[in-house]
C-alpha cells in the first residue's frame, strides 16, 4: 500500500515527519509520497507568505532523503491550475495500478475535506488515514466525517474506522504521538527572527533559513545565522 501525504509544506516541519513515520509503521506502507501542492485552493488567504513551490519541494526532498520509504513527488507542480487532490489521486492511480492508495491527513485537514473538489469521488478513490494532531480534540470519526459523505460510510461502533458502502475504501483514525508544531508558527517565528532549528528537519533547516522566504525584512539577519539571538530551541514545539 502506498501512502500519499499531501500538504503545502510551507515549510515542511518535524510534525510532518513524526506523523509520516507513525503512519508508515502503523499501516506497513511500502512507500510514502510527500506531495507538495503547487497552488493550494484552500490557502488563498496565506498567499503572501507562501514560499515558491519549487523551494517547498526542494525542502521536502532534503527532509526525506534519509528514509528509503519516503519520497517527494512533484506531480502537483507539473500540473497547471489549482492543485486538487481528486485529480492527483486519479493520476497516481494510473501510475500505481497494482497498489492501493491511502491518503494521510491530520485531523484538521480531514475535517475540511468536505469542502475540497468532488468530495464524494475523493472518499471513494482512496483509503484515508486520519492522524491525531495537537491540540487534542474530543470525539472521533463520527464527529469529524464531513457531512456530504456521511451516508456513504458505515462507521464502526468504536468510531475509529469506517467503510465505504460501495467503493470498498476505508477511513481509519490513528492515534499517533504527534508533535505540536505548525508551519504557520514556524513562519511567524522566522518573521520575528526566532530560531526554528528545533522545529524543522535538520537536513532542510539551513536551506529554509537561507531562502529568506519568511523574513519580514528579506535583507534582515537570518534568525539562525551565527551570532544571532535568541538561543536556538528557546521556545520548544
Ligand atoms: P499551516 O500552519 O500553514 O496551516 P500545517 O502545519 O498544517 O500548515 P500543512 O502542510 O498544511 O502543514 O499540512 C499537511 C498535512 O500535515 C495536513 O494533513 C496536516 O493536518 C498535517 N500536519 C501538519 N502538522 C502536523 C502535526 N504537527 N502533526 C500531525 N499532522 C500534521
PDB file of C-alpha atoms and ligand atoms in Angstrom:
ATOM      1  CA  UNK A   1       0.000   0.000   0.000  1.00  0.00           C
ATOM      2  CA  UNK A   2       1.303   3.439  -0.947  1.00  0.00           C
ATOM      3  CA  UNK A   3       0.689   6.479   1.213  1.00  0.00           C
ATOM      4  CA  UNK A   4       0.049   9.935  -0.200  1.00  0.00           C
ATOM      5  CA  UNK A   5       0.929  12.760   2.159  1.00  0.00           C
ATOM      6  CA  UNK A   6      -0.419  15.971   0.701  1.00  0.00           C
ATOM      7  CA  UNK A   7       0.128  19.434   2.069  1.00  0.00           C
ATOM      8  CA  UNK A   8       1.533  22.842   1.414  1.00  0.00           C
ATOM      9  CA  UNK A   9       4.702  22.034   3.391  1.00  0.00           C
ATOM     10  CA  UNK A  10       5.199  25.778   3.758  1.00  0.00           C
ATOM     11  CA  UNK A  11       7.676  24.796   5.128  1.00  0.00           C
ATOM     12  CA  UNK A  12       7.990  21.082   5.965  1.00  0.00           C
ATOM     13  CA  UNK A  13       8.480  20.566   9.709  1.00  0.00           C
ATOM     14  CA  UNK A  14       9.171  17.894  12.274  1.00  0.00           C
ATOM     15  CA  UNK A  15       5.463  17.392  12.949  1.00  0.00           C
ATOM     16  CA  UNK A  16       5.042  16.219   9.352  1.00  0.00           C
ATOM     17  CA  UNK A  17       7.914  13.746   9.669  1.00  0.00           C
ATOM     18  CA  UNK A  18       6.694  12.420  13.015  1.00  0.00           C
ATOM     19  CA  UNK A  19       3.214  11.781  11.578  1.00  0.00           C
ATOM     20  CA  UNK A  20       4.680  10.259   8.395  1.00  0.00           C
ATOM     21  CA  UNK A  21       6.851   7.825  10.352  1.00  0.00           C
ATOM     22  CA  UNK A  22       3.996   6.808  12.643  1.00  0.00           C
ATOM     23  CA  UNK A  23       1.553   6.176   9.784  1.00  0.00           C
ATOM     24  CA  UNK A  24       4.118   4.288   7.707  1.00  0.00           C
ATOM     25  CA  UNK A  25       4.792   1.966  10.634  1.00  0.00           C
ATOM     26  CA  UNK A  26       1.145   1.556  11.676  1.00  0.00           C
ATOM     27  CA  UNK A  27      -0.065   0.673   8.175  1.00  0.00           C
ATOM     28  CA  UNK A  28       3.076  -1.116   6.959  1.00  0.00           C
ATOM     29  CA  UNK A  29       3.267   1.183   3.921  1.00  0.00           C
ATOM     30  CA  UNK A  30       5.651   0.168   1.151  1.00  0.00           C
ATOM     31  CA  UNK A  31       6.207   3.873   0.324  1.00  0.00           C
ATOM     32  CA  UNK A  32       5.021   7.263   1.399  1.00  0.00           C
ATOM     33  CA  UNK A  33       4.946  10.039  -1.194  1.00  0.00           C
ATOM     34  CA  UNK A  34       5.073  13.603   0.061  1.00  0.00           C
ATOM     35  CA  UNK A  35       3.110  15.683  -2.443  1.00  0.00           C
ATOM     36  CA  UNK A  36       3.512  19.445  -2.049  1.00  0.00           C
ATOM     37  CA  UNK A  37       0.658  21.362  -3.598  1.00  0.00           C
ATOM     38  CA  UNK A  38       1.632  23.942  -6.188  1.00  0.00           C
ATOM     39  CA  UNK A  39      -1.384  26.211  -5.926  1.00  0.00           C
ATOM     40  CA  UNK A  40      -3.419  25.103  -2.908  1.00  0.00           C
ATOM     41  CA  UNK A  41      -7.043  26.122  -3.490  1.00  0.00           C
ATOM     42  CA  UNK A  42      -7.743  26.343   0.258  1.00  0.00           C
ATOM     43  CA  UNK A  43      -4.919  28.555   1.425  1.00  0.00           C
ATOM     44  CA  UNK A  44      -5.538  31.692  -0.652  1.00  0.00           C
ATOM     45  CA  UNK A  45      -5.532  33.967   2.372  1.00  0.00           C
ATOM     46  CA  UNK A  46      -1.992  32.775   3.077  1.00  0.00           C
ATOM     47  CA  UNK A  47      -0.788  33.674  -0.427  1.00  0.00           C
ATOM     48  CA  UNK A  48       1.503  36.483   0.729  1.00  0.00           C
ATOM     49  CA  UNK A  49       3.621  34.093   2.776  1.00  0.00           C
ATOM     50  CA  UNK A  50       3.526  31.033   0.516  1.00  0.00           C
ATOM     51  CA  UNK A  51       7.092  30.128  -0.443  1.00  0.00           C
ATOM     52  CA  UNK A  52       7.587  29.256  -4.131  1.00  0.00           C
ATOM     53  CA  UNK A  53       6.519  25.696  -4.897  1.00  0.00           C
ATOM     54  CA  UNK A  54       9.987  24.710  -6.120  1.00  0.00           C
ATOM     55  CA  UNK A  55      11.505  25.814  -2.809  1.00  0.00           C
ATOM     56  CA  UNK A  56       8.919  23.897  -0.791  1.00  0.00           C
ATOM     57  CA  UNK A  57       9.542  20.805  -2.917  1.00  0.00           C
ATOM     58  CA  UNK A  58      13.315  21.134  -2.514  1.00  0.00           C
ATOM     59  CA  UNK A  59      12.998  21.319   1.295  1.00  0.00           C
ATOM     60  CA  UNK A  60      10.759  18.235   1.318  1.00  0.00           C
ATOM     61  CA  UNK A  61      13.338  16.361  -0.756  1.00  0.00           C
ATOM     62  CA  UNK A  62      16.079  17.287   1.710  1.00  0.00           C
ATOM     63  CA  UNK A  63      13.940  16.290   4.677  1.00  0.00           C
ATOM     64  CA  UNK A  64      13.001  12.827   3.383  1.00  0.00           C
ATOM     65  CA  UNK A  65      16.174  11.739   1.629  1.00  0.00           C
ATOM     66  CA  UNK A  66      17.450   9.577   4.512  1.00  0.00           C
ATOM     67  CA  UNK A  67      14.313   7.469   4.766  1.00  0.00           C
ATOM     68  CA  UNK A  68      14.199   4.826   1.995  1.00  0.00           C
ATOM     69  CA  UNK A  69      10.409   4.550   2.301  1.00  0.00           C
ATOM     70  CA  UNK A  70       9.840   8.274   1.791  1.00  0.00           C
ATOM     71  CA  UNK A  71       9.931  10.234  -1.457  1.00  0.00           C
ATOM     72  CA  UNK A  72       8.969  13.725  -2.591  1.00  0.00           C
ATOM     73  CA  UNK A  73       6.699  13.824  -5.636  1.00  0.00           C
ATOM     74  CA  UNK A  74       6.306  16.839  -7.911  1.00  0.00           C
ATOM     75  CA  UNK A  75       3.070  15.662  -9.565  1.00  0.00           C
ATOM     76  CA  UNK A  76       1.127  18.761  -8.482  1.00  0.00           C
ATOM     77  CA  UNK A  77       3.885  21.104  -9.595  1.00  0.00           C
ATOM     78  CA  UNK A  78       3.804  19.615 -13.066  1.00  0.00           C
ATOM     79  CA  UNK A  79       0.088  20.284 -13.497  1.00  0.00           C
ATOM     80  CA  UNK A  80      -1.288  23.743 -14.337  1.00  0.00           C
ATOM     81  CA  UNK A  81      -4.170  25.224 -12.351  1.00  0.00           C
ATOM     82  CA  UNK A  82      -5.212  24.642  -8.734  1.00  0.00           C
ATOM     83  CA  UNK A  83      -3.900  21.520  -7.007  1.00  0.00           C
ATOM     84  CA  UNK A  84      -6.988  19.394  -6.464  1.00  0.00           C
ATOM     85  CA  UNK A  85      -6.414  16.145  -4.602  1.00  0.00           C
ATOM     86  CA  UNK A  86      -9.038  14.268  -6.584  1.00  0.00           C
ATOM     87  CA  UNK A  87      -7.061  14.951  -9.794  1.00  0.00           C
ATOM     88  CA  UNK A  88      -3.801  13.930  -8.154  1.00  0.00           C
ATOM     89  CA  UNK A  89      -5.306  10.650  -6.976  1.00  0.00           C
ATOM     90  CA  UNK A  90      -6.573   9.867 -10.429  1.00  0.00           C
ATOM     91  CA  UNK A  91      -3.101  10.409 -11.898  1.00  0.00           C
ATOM     92  CA  UNK A  92      -1.404   8.412  -9.152  1.00  0.00           C
ATOM     93  CA  UNK A  93      -3.934   5.609  -9.582  1.00  0.00           C
ATOM     94  CA  UNK A  94      -2.829   5.335 -13.207  1.00  0.00           C
ATOM     95  CA  UNK A  95       0.815   5.327 -12.196  1.00  0.00           C
ATOM     96  CA  UNK A  96       0.427   2.703  -9.458  1.00  0.00           C
ATOM     97  CA  UNK A  97      -2.142   0.336 -10.949  1.00  0.00           C
ATOM     98  CA  UNK A  98      -1.066  -2.583  -8.758  1.00  0.00           C
ATOM     99  CA  UNK A  99      -1.234  -0.711  -5.455  1.00  0.00           C
ATOM    100  CA  UNK A 100      -3.901   0.582  -3.135  1.00  0.00           C
ATOM    101  CA  UNK A 101      -3.523   4.235  -2.172  1.00  0.00           C
ATOM    102  CA  UNK A 102      -4.071   5.726   1.254  1.00  0.00           C
ATOM    103  CA  UNK A 103      -4.225   9.465   1.758  1.00  0.00           C
ATOM    104  CA  UNK A 104      -2.709  10.659   5.031  1.00  0.00           C
ATOM    105  CA  UNK A 105      -4.445  13.608   6.679  1.00  0.00           C
ATOM    106  CA  UNK A 106      -4.102  15.277  10.040  1.00  0.00           C
ATOM    107  CA  UNK A 107      -7.364  15.637  11.891  1.00  0.00           C
ATOM    108  CA  UNK A 108      -7.630  19.334  10.980  1.00  0.00           C
ATOM    109  CA  UNK A 109      -7.208  18.651   7.265  1.00  0.00           C
ATOM    110  CA  UNK A 110      -9.626  15.700   7.391  1.00  0.00           C
ATOM    111  CA  UNK A 111     -12.384  17.878   8.873  1.00  0.00           C
ATOM    112  CA  UNK A 112     -12.017  20.225   5.893  1.00  0.00           C
ATOM    113  CA  UNK A 113     -12.158  17.588   3.181  1.00  0.00           C
ATOM    114  CA  UNK A 114     -15.896  18.052   2.591  1.00  0.00           C
ATOM    115  CA  UNK A 115     -15.064  21.426   1.017  1.00  0.00           C
ATOM    116  CA  UNK A 116     -12.421  20.014  -1.334  1.00  0.00           C
ATOM    117  CA  UNK A 117     -13.223  19.368  -5.003  1.00  0.00           C
ATOM    118  CA  UNK A 118     -15.606  16.412  -5.610  1.00  0.00           C
ATOM    119  CA  UNK A 119     -15.523  15.098  -2.036  1.00  0.00           C
ATOM    120  CA  UNK A 120     -17.704  12.059  -2.706  1.00  0.00           C
ATOM    121  CA  UNK A 121     -15.431  10.945  -5.547  1.00  0.00           C
ATOM    122  CA  UNK A 122     -12.428  11.674  -3.350  1.00  0.00           C
ATOM    123  CA  UNK A 123     -13.632   9.497  -0.476  1.00  0.00           C
ATOM    124  CA  UNK A 124     -14.358   6.693  -2.942  1.00  0.00           C
ATOM    125  CA  UNK A 125     -10.965   6.939  -4.659  1.00  0.00           C
ATOM    126  CA  UNK A 126      -8.579   6.087  -1.804  1.00  0.00           C
ATOM    127  CA  UNK A 127      -8.367   4.958   1.780  1.00  0.00           C
ATOM    128  CA  UNK A 128      -7.801   7.709   4.325  1.00  0.00           C
ATOM    129  CA  UNK A 129      -5.636   7.556   7.447  1.00  0.00           C
ATOM    130  CA  UNK A 130      -6.537  10.334   9.868  1.00  0.00           C
ATOM    131  CA  UNK A 131      -3.861  11.167  12.423  1.00  0.00           C
ATOM    132  CA  UNK A 132      -4.175  12.988  15.672  1.00  0.00           C
ATOM    133  CA  UNK A 133      -2.707  16.465  15.782  1.00  0.00           C
ATOM    134  CA  UNK A 134      -2.451  18.881  18.683  1.00  0.00           C
ATOM    135  CA  UNK A 135      -4.469  20.467  20.107  1.00  0.00           C
ATOM    136  CA  UNK A 136      -6.298  17.304  21.170  1.00  0.00           C
ATOM    137  CA  UNK A 137      -9.944  17.352  20.235  1.00  0.00           C
ATOM    138  CA  UNK A 138     -12.712  15.305  21.800  1.00  0.00           C
ATOM    139  CA  UNK A 139     -14.618  12.936  19.573  1.00  0.00           C
ATOM    140  CA  UNK A 140     -13.687  10.808  16.632  1.00  0.00           C
ATOM    141  CA  UNK A 141     -14.710   9.978  13.089  1.00  0.00           C
ATOM    142  CA  UNK A 142     -18.461  10.274  13.783  1.00  0.00           C
ATOM    143  CA  UNK A 143     -17.848  13.917  14.706  1.00  0.00           C
ATOM    144  CA  UNK A 144     -15.251  14.741  12.064  1.00  0.00           C
ATOM    145  CA  UNK A 145     -16.522  12.933   8.972  1.00  0.00           C
ATOM    146  CA  UNK A 146     -17.707  15.622   6.519  1.00  0.00           C
ATOM    147  CA  UNK A 147     -21.487  15.787   6.262  1.00  0.00           C
ATOM    148  CA  UNK A 148     -21.551  15.310   2.485  1.00  0.00           C
ATOM    149  CA  UNK A 149     -20.037  11.796   2.683  1.00  0.00           C
ATOM    150  CA  UNK A 150     -21.721  10.634   5.886  1.00  0.00           C
ATOM    151  CA  UNK A 151     -24.264   8.440   4.098  1.00  0.00           C
ATOM    152  CA  UNK A 152     -21.503   6.819   2.055  1.00  0.00           C
ATOM    153  CA  UNK A 153     -19.821   5.270   5.107  1.00  0.00           C
ATOM    154  CA  UNK A 154     -20.648   2.655   7.701  1.00  0.00           C
ATOM    155  CA  UNK A 155     -18.777   3.606  10.854  1.00  0.00           C
ATOM    156  CA  UNK A 156     -17.555   1.053  13.379  1.00  0.00           C
ATOM    157  CA  UNK A 157     -19.240   1.274  16.811  1.00  0.00           C
ATOM    158  CA  UNK A 158     -15.996   2.474  18.418  1.00  0.00           C
ATOM    159  CA  UNK A 159     -15.852   5.402  15.943  1.00  0.00           C
ATOM    160  CA  UNK A 160     -12.287   4.616  14.953  1.00  0.00           C
ATOM    161  CA  UNK A 161     -12.886   3.357  11.441  1.00  0.00           C
ATOM    162  CA  UNK A 162     -15.385   3.409   8.620  1.00  0.00           C
ATOM    163  CA  UNK A 163     -16.003   1.522   5.404  1.00  0.00           C
ATOM    164  CA  UNK A 164     -17.438   2.960   2.185  1.00  0.00           C
ATOM    165  CA  UNK A 165     -20.729   1.298   1.341  1.00  0.00           C
ATOM    166  CA  UNK A 166     -19.857   0.754  -2.327  1.00  0.00           C
ATOM    167  CA  UNK A 167     -16.285   1.698  -3.153  1.00  0.00           C
ATOM    168  CA  UNK A 168     -14.515  -0.568  -0.660  1.00  0.00           C
ATOM    169  CA  UNK A 169     -12.362   2.250   0.672  1.00  0.00           C
ATOM    170  CA  UNK A 170     -11.870   2.737   4.385  1.00  0.00           C
ATOM    171  CA  UNK A 171     -11.097   5.521   6.835  1.00  0.00           C
ATOM    172  CA  UNK A 172      -9.023   4.848   9.942  1.00  0.00           C
ATOM    173  CA  UNK A 173      -8.266   7.126  12.835  1.00  0.00           C
ATOM    174  CA  UNK A 174      -4.696   6.561  14.009  1.00  0.00           C
ATOM    175  CA  UNK A 175      -3.659   7.875  17.404  1.00  0.00           C
ATOM    176  CA  UNK A 176      -0.047   8.933  16.985  1.00  0.00           C
ATOM    177  CA  UNK A 177       2.445  10.690  19.260  1.00  0.00           C
ATOM    178  CA  UNK A 178       2.067  13.912  17.278  1.00  0.00           C
ATOM    179  CA  UNK A 179       4.246  16.973  17.794  1.00  0.00           C
ATOM    180  CA  UNK A 180       2.715  20.341  18.492  1.00  0.00           C
ATOM    181  CA  UNK A 181       4.291  22.121  15.519  1.00  0.00           C
ATOM    182  CA  UNK A 182       2.706  24.012  12.642  1.00  0.00           C
ATOM    183  CA  UNK A 183       4.078  25.661   9.538  1.00  0.00           C
ATOM    184  CA  UNK A 184       2.269  28.881  10.426  1.00  0.00           C
ATOM    185  CA  UNK A 185       4.030  29.035  13.806  1.00  0.00           C
ATOM    186  CA  UNK A 186       7.355  28.465  12.032  1.00  0.00           C
ATOM    187  CA  UNK A 187       6.675  31.252   9.518  1.00  0.00           C
ATOM    188  CA  UNK A 188       5.744  33.519  12.389  1.00  0.00           C
ATOM    189  CA  UNK A 189       8.957  32.705  14.262  1.00  0.00           C
ATOM    190  CA  UNK A 190      11.113  33.302  11.197  1.00  0.00           C
ATOM    191  CA  UNK A 191       9.425  36.640  10.584  1.00  0.00           C
ATOM    192  CA  UNK A 192      10.150  37.599  14.202  1.00  0.00           C
ATOM    193  CA  UNK A 193      13.737  36.437  13.971  1.00  0.00           C
ATOM    194  CA  UNK A 194      13.282  33.496  16.349  1.00  0.00           C
ATOM    195  CA  UNK A 195      15.108  30.223  15.794  1.00  0.00           C
ATOM    196  CA  UNK A 196      13.260  27.306  14.221  1.00  0.00           C
ATOM    197  CA  UNK A 197      16.153  24.884  14.476  1.00  0.00           C
ATOM    198  CA  UNK A 198      14.230  22.503  16.736  1.00  0.00           C
ATOM    199  CA  UNK A 199      11.088  22.672  14.619  1.00  0.00           C
ATOM    200  CA  UNK A 200      12.225  21.853  11.088  1.00  0.00           C
ATOM    201  CA  UNK A 201      14.099  18.772   9.845  1.00  0.00           C
ATOM    202  CA  UNK A 202      17.819  19.240  10.337  1.00  0.00           C
ATOM    203  CA  UNK A 203      18.586  18.454   6.675  1.00  0.00           C
ATOM    204  CA  UNK A 204      16.338  21.273   5.461  1.00  0.00           C
ATOM    205  CA  UNK A 205      16.994  23.844   8.165  1.00  0.00           C
ATOM    206  CA  UNK A 206      19.833  25.734   6.524  1.00  0.00           C
ATOM    207  CA  UNK A 207      18.022  25.950   3.177  1.00  0.00           C
ATOM    208  CA  UNK A 208      14.783  27.169   4.734  1.00  0.00           C
ATOM    209  CA  UNK A 209      16.589  29.886   6.681  1.00  0.00           C
ATOM    210  CA  UNK A 210      18.842  30.884   3.776  1.00  0.00           C
ATOM    211  CA  UNK A 211      15.870  31.227   1.415  1.00  0.00           C
ATOM    212  CA  UNK A 212      14.646  34.218   3.399  1.00  0.00           C
ATOM    213  CA  UNK A 213      11.149  33.340   2.187  1.00  0.00           C
ATOM    214  CA  UNK A 214       9.524  34.118   5.516  1.00  0.00           C
ATOM    215  CA  UNK A 215      11.687  37.020   6.640  1.00  0.00           C
ATOM    216  CA  UNK A 216       9.717  40.115   7.470  1.00  0.00           C
ATOM    217  CA  UNK A 217      12.625  42.064   6.074  1.00  0.00           C
ATOM    218  CA  UNK A 218      14.305  39.938   3.417  1.00  0.00           C
ATOM    219  CA  UNK A 219      17.517  41.871   3.935  1.00  0.00           C
ATOM    220  CA  UNK A 220      17.472  41.340   7.707  1.00  0.00           C
ATOM    221  CA  UNK A 221      19.687  38.988   9.664  1.00  0.00           C
ATOM    222  CA  UNK A 222      18.612  35.355   9.424  1.00  0.00           C
ATOM    223  CA  UNK A 223      17.379  34.190  12.815  1.00  0.00           C
ATOM    224  CA  UNK A 224      19.640  31.152  12.756  1.00  0.00           C
ATOM    225  CA  UNK A 225      22.694  32.907  11.415  1.00  0.00           C
ATOM    226  CA  UNK A 226      25.755  32.573  13.674  1.00  0.00           C
ATOM    227  CA  UNK A 227      25.673  35.111  16.460  1.00  0.00           C
ATOM    228  CA  UNK A 228      22.014  35.945  16.074  1.00  0.00           C
ATOM    229  CA  UNK A 229      19.736  35.597  19.033  1.00  0.00           C
ATOM    230  CA  UNK A 230      17.756  34.200  20.717  1.00  0.00           C
ATOM    231  CA  UNK A 231      19.203  30.801  21.521  1.00  0.00           C
ATOM    232  CA  UNK A 232      18.076  28.025  19.179  1.00  0.00           C
ATOM    233  CA  UNK A 233      15.370  25.894  20.696  1.00  0.00           C
ATOM    234  CA  UNK A 234      14.447  28.510  23.257  1.00  0.00           C
ATOM    235  CA  UNK A 235      10.771  28.020  22.528  1.00  0.00           C
ATOM    236  CA  UNK A 236      10.138  24.307  22.131  1.00  0.00           C
ATOM    237  CA  UNK A 237       7.483  22.837  19.855  1.00  0.00           C
TER     238      UNK A 237
HETATM  239  P1  LIG B   1      -0.164  25.699   8.256  1.00  0.00           P
HETATM  240  O1  LIG B   1       0.234  26.002   9.681  1.00  0.00           O
HETATM  241  O2  LIG B   1       0.423  26.611   7.235  1.00  0.00           O
HETATM  242  O3  LIG B   1      -1.662  25.539   8.122  1.00  0.00           O
HETATM  243  P2  LIG B   1       0.495  22.887   8.572  1.00  0.00           P
HETATM  244  O4  LIG B   1       1.499  22.856   9.663  1.00  0.00           O
HETATM  245  O5  LIG B   1      -0.909  22.477   8.930  1.00  0.00           O
HETATM  246  O6  LIG B   1       0.489  24.291   7.858  1.00  0.00           O
HETATM  247  P3  LIG B   1       0.351  21.527   6.036  1.00  0.00           P
HETATM  248  O7  LIG B   1       1.427  21.403   5.036  1.00  0.00           O
HETATM  249  O8  LIG B   1      -0.814  22.388   5.712  1.00  0.00           O
HETATM  250  O9  LIG B   1       1.056  21.996   7.416  1.00  0.00           O
HETATM  251  O10 LIG B   1      -0.151  20.082   6.484  1.00  0.00           O
HETATM  252  C1  LIG B   1      -0.065  18.954   5.640  1.00  0.00           C
HETATM  253  C2  LIG B   1      -0.655  17.785   6.403  1.00  0.00           C
HETATM  254  O11 LIG B   1       0.123  17.523   7.576  1.00  0.00           O
HETATM  255  C3  LIG B   1      -2.090  18.012   6.906  1.00  0.00           C
HETATM  256  O12 LIG B   1      -2.798  16.787   6.776  1.00  0.00           O
HETATM  257  C4  LIG B   1      -1.904  18.354   8.372  1.00  0.00           C
HETATM  258  O13 LIG B   1      -3.017  18.016   9.169  1.00  0.00           O
HETATM  259  C5  LIG B   1      -0.712  17.503   8.726  1.00  0.00           C
HETATM  260  N1  LIG B   1       0.062  18.043   9.830  1.00  0.00           N
HETATM  261  C6  LIG B   1       0.648  19.253   9.874  1.00  0.00           C
HETATM  262  N2  LIG B   1       1.268  19.433  11.057  1.00  0.00           N
HETATM  263  C7  LIG B   1       1.076  18.307  11.778  1.00  0.00           C
HETATM  264  C8  LIG B   1       1.479  17.882  13.103  1.00  0.00           C
HETATM  265  N3  LIG B   1       2.183  18.664  13.896  1.00  0.00           N
HETATM  266  N4  LIG B   1       1.104  16.637  13.496  1.00  0.00           N
HETATM  267  C9  LIG B   1       0.364  15.837  12.683  1.00  0.00           C
HETATM  268  N5  LIG B   1      -0.039  16.187  11.444  1.00  0.00           N
HETATM  269  C10 LIG B   1       0.308  17.403  10.986  1.00  0.00           C
END
